[in-house]
Structures are given as C-alpha cells and as structure tokens.
Short mmCIF file of C-alpha atoms in Angstrom, two decimals:
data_model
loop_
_atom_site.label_atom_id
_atom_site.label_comp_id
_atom_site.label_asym_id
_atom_site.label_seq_id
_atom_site.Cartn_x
_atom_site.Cartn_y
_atom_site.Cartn_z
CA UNK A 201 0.00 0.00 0.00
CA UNK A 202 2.64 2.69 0.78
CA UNK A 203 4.56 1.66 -2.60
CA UNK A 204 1.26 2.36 -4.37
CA UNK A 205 0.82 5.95 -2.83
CA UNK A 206 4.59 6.96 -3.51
CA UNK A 207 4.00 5.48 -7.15
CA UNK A 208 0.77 7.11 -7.67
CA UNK A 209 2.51 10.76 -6.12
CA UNK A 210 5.41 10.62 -8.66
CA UNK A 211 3.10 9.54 -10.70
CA UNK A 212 0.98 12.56 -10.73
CA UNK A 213 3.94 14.85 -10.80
CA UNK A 214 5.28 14.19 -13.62
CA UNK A 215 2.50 13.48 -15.49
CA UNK A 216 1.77 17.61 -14.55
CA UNK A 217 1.99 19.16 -18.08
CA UNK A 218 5.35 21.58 -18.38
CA UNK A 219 3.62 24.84 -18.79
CA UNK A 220 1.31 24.33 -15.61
CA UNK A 221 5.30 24.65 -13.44
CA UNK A 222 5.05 29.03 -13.45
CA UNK A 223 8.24 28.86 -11.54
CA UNK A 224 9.37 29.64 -8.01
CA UNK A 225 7.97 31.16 -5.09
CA UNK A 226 9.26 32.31 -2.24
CA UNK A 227 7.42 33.88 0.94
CA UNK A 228 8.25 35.83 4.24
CA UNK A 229 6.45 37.11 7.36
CA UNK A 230 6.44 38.00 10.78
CA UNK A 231 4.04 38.78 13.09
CA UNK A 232 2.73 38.30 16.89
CA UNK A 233 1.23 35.39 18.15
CA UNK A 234 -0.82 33.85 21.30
CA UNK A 235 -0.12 30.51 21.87
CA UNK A 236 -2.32 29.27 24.87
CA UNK A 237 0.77 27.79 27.01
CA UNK A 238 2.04 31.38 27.29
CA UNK A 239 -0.85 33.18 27.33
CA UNK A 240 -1.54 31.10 30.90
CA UNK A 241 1.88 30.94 32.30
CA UNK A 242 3.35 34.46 31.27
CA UNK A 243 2.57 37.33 33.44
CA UNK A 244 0.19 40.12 32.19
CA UNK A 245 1.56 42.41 29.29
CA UNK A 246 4.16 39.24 28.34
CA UNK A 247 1.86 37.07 26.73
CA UNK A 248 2.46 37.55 23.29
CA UNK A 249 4.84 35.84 21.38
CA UNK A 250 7.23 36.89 18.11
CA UNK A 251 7.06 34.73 15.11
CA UNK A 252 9.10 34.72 11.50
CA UNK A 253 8.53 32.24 9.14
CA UNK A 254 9.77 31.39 5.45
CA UNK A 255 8.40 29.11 3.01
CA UNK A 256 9.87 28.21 -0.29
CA UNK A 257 8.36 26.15 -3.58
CA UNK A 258 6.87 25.95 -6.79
CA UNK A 259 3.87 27.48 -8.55
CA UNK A 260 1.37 25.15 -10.45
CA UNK A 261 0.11 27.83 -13.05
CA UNK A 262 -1.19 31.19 -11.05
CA UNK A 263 -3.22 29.81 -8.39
CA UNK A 264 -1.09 27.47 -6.41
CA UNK A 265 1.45 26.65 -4.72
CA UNK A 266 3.58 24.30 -2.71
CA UNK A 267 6.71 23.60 -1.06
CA UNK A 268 8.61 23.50 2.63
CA UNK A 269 8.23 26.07 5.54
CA UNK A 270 10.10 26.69 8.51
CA UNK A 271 8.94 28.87 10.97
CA UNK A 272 10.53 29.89 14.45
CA UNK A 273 8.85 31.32 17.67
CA UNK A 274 9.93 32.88 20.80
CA UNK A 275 8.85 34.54 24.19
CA UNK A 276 11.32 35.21 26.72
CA UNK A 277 9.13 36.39 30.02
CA UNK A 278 10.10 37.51 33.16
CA UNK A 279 8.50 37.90 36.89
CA UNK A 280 9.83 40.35 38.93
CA UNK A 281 9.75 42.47 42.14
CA UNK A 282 10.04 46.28 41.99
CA UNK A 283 10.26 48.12 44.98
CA UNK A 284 12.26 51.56 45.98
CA UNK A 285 14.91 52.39 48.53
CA UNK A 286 17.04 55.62 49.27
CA UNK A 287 20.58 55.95 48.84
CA UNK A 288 22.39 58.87 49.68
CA UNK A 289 19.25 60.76 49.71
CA UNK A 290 17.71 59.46 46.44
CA UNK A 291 15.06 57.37 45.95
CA UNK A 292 16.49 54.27 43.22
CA UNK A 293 14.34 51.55 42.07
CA UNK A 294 15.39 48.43 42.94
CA UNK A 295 14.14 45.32 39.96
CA UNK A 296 14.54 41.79 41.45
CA UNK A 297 14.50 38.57 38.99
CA UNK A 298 12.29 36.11 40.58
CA UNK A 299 11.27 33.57 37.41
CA UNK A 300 12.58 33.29 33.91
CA UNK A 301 10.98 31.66 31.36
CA UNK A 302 11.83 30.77 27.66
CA UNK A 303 9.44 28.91 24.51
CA UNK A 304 11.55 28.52 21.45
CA UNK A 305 9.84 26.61 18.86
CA UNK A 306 11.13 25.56 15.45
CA UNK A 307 8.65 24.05 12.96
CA UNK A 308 9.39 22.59 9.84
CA UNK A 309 6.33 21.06 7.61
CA UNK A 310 4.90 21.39 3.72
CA UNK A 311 2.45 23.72 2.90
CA UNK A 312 -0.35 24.34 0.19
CA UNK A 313 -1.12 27.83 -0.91
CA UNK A 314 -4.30 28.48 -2.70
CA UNK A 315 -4.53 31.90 -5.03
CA UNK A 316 -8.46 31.52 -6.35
CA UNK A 317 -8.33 34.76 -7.68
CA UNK A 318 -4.80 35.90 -9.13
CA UNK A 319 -6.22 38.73 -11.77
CA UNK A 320 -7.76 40.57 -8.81
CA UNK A 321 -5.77 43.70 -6.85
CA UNK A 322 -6.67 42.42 -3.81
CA UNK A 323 -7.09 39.06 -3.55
CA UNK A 324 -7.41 36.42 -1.08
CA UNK A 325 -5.32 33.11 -0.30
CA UNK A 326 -5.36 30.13 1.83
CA UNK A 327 -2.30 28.03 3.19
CA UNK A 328 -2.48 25.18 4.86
CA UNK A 329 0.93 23.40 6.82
CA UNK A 330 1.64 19.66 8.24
CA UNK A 331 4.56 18.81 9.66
CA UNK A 332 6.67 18.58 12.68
CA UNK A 333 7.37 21.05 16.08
CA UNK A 334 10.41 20.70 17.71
CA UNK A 335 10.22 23.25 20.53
CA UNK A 336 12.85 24.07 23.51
CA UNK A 337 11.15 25.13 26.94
CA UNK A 338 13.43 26.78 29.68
CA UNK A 339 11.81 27.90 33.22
CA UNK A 340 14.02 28.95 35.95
CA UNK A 341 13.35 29.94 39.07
CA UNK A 342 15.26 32.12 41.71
CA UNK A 343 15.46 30.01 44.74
CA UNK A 344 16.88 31.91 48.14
CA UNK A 345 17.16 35.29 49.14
CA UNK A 346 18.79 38.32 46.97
CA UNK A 347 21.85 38.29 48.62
CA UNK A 348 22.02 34.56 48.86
CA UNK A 349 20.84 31.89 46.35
CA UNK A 350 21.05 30.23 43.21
CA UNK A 351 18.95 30.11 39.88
CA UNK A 352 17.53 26.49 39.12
CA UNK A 353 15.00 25.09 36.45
CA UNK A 354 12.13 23.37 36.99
CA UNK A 355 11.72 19.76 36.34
CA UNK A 356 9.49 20.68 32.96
CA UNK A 357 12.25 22.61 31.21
CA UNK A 358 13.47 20.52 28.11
CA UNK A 359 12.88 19.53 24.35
CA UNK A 360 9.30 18.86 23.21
CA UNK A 361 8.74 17.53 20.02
CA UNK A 362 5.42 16.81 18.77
CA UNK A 363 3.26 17.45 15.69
CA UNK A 364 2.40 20.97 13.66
CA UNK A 365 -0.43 21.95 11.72
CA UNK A 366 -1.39 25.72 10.58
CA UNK A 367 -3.73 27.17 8.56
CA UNK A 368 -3.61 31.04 7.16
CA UNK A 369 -6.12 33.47 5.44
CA UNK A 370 -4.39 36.35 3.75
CA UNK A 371 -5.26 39.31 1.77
CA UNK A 372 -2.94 39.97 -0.87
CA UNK A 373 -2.09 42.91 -3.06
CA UNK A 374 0.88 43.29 -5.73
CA UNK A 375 3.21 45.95 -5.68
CA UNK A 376 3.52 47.12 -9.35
CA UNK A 377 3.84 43.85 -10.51
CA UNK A 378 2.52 40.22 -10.48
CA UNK A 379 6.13 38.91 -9.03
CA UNK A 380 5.96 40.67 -5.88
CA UNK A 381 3.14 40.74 -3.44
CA UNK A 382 2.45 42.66 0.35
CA UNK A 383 0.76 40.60 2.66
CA UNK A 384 -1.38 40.58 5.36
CA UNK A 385 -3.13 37.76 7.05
CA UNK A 386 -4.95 35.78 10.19
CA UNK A 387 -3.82 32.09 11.10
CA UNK A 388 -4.45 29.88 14.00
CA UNK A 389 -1.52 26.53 14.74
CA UNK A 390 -2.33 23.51 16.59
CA UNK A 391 0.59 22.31 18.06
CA UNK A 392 0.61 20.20 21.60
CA UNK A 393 4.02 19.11 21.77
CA UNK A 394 5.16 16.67 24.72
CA UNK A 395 8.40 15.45 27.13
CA UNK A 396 8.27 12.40 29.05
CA UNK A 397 8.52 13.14 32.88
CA UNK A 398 12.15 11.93 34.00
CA UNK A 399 12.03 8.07 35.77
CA UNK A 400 9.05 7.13 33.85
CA UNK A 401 7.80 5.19 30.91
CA UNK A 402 4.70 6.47 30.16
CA UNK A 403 3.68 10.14 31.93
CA UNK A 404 4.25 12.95 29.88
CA UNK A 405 4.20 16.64 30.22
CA UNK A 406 2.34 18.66 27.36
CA UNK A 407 2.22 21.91 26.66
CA UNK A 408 -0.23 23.94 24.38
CA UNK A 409 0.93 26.04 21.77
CA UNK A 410 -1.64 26.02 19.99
CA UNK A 411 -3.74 29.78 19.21
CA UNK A 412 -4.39 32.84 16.95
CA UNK A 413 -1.21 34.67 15.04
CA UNK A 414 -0.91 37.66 12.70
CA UNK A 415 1.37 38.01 10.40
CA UNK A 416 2.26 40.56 7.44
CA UNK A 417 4.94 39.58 4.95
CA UNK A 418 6.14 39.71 0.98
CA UNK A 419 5.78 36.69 -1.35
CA UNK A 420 7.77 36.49 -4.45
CA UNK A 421 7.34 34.42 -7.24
CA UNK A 422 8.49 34.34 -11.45
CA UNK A 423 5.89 33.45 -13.78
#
C-alpha cells in the first residue's frame, strides 16, 4: 500500500503538463502570536509571542502553490519584584529577577497555498501546513534570598517535540507587478508538543501552543 501511494505521487507529478510549473515562489512574514501555554503561564503584558517564518516552492500555473516552511517562535518572560529604597538621599528603584521563562519553537512542515483569484488587486489566499514542532522550553526559578541563592529550572524545562499543523487566510495585493506581493493575514496553529517526565515510561508533560497569530509579509514568485 505505501509503494502504491509513492508510485501514484510521482506519478501525478510528472505526469503535470510543463507549462502548468510558473516557476518559483518564495514567501516571508512576521508577526505576533498567542499561543495558549504562554498566554496562561506568562505574566500580564508578556503574553504575546514573536514569530518569523519562510516558506519556499513551486507554482502550479497562477493559483497554487507548494513547497517547505520553517517557521521559528519565541517569548522570553520575566516575573519580577520592583520596589524603591534611598541611597544617599535618592530614591532608586530596585528590579529583582524572581522567574525566567523561555518557549523557542522551530517548525518545519509542507504547505499548500491556494490563489483563487490571481487577476484581482486584492485578492485572497489560503495556506495550509503539516509537519513537525520541535520546541525548547526553559523555566528557571530564583530560589533563596537576593543576597544569597542560586537560579535552578524546573523539572518541565526541556525539548518537546510533537506534531504541527497551521492554517492562514491572507489578503494579498501586488506591488507594481505580479512577481511581488504585500501581505497581510490571520492564522491559527495547533501544536501540543510533549516530554516524558524523568524516571518514567509512560507520563508525559504537554504543553499547548496552539492559538491565533498575525502576520504581514512579501511573497515572491516568477511566472
């Protein structure tokens, strides 16, 4: 059975006709995004995360597209104390570290982009992605007083790997010509990557990345 689908998939590639290949394309963005781990962990005001992403391919004619995407993610948030003292007459504020934490997530997966509507000015697109998550998850934690202690992580810190999906509505508009596009779009990722607990076989801790993102960008492509 798998022979049959990797026959029938080369199969249907090259029987494509020549002129339906327009050529390459080639797409960037960046953009904030919620995932829900961070947007229940992170204190108020840091629960946004920053997200770039690339994907490169190959047009089939004027309204698709296809190819690999790699995107990366990070939040870096921070809990803290603020108070004030005086020295030498002065009031100074005084910023104490209590908690650290880091998400960095690097997704790699194939995508379909659908262009229904190429002749318009504006026109929209869909893009779906599949593929994997490999994410890194530091959380450290001040433990002692501020003259005396010592940072340590807690025992969920580590490398989750798990699967990625995505899906993207954009609004598109060409800048002078049909090669180059501006971008603007919505998109929501499901992604629950997981780590199994130290000294066990079979508990796992998840976390969920998964949430809304928004993203503006430029998208190239030779017809």
């Amino acid at each position: 059975m798998k022979r049959f689908f990797c026959f029938l998939t080369v199969g249907v590639i090259c029987g494509v006709p020549a002129s339906v290949w327009a050529g390459p394309y080639l797409q960037i963005q960046f953009g904030p995004s919620w995932p829900g781990d961070i947007c229940e962990n992170a204190p108020e005001g840091r629960r946004v995360a920053l997200e770039a992403g690339g994907k490169a391919g190959s047009l089939f004619g004027d309204v698709a597209a296809l190819g690999l995407a790699v995107d990366v993610l990070w939040n870096k948030s921070i809990e803290d104390s603020t108070w004030e003292e005086e020295n030498d007459g002065r009031m100074i504020q005084r910023v104490e570290e209590n908690k650290v934490e880091r998400w960095i997530m690097f997704p790699a997966s194939f995508f379909v982009t659908i262009d229904p509507l190429p002749g318009l000015i504006v026109r929209p697109a869909v893009t779906g992605q599949i593929g994997l998550n490999m994410m890194v998850y530091a959380n450290r934690e001040w433990i002692g007083t501020a003259e005396s202690g010592d940072w340590q992580k807690t025992s969920d810190s580590g490398f989750y790997p798990g699967l990625y999906g995505k899906l993207s509505f954009d609004a598109i508009a060409n800048l002078g010509t049909d090669a180059v596009g501006a971008m603007l779009g919505l998109s929501y990722q499901w992604c629950r990557p997981r780590r199994r607990v130290e000294d066990s076989r079979n508990v796992y801790t998840r976390k969920d990345m998964s949430g809304v993102g928004i993203h503006a960008g430029l998208r190239f492509s030779v017809l």
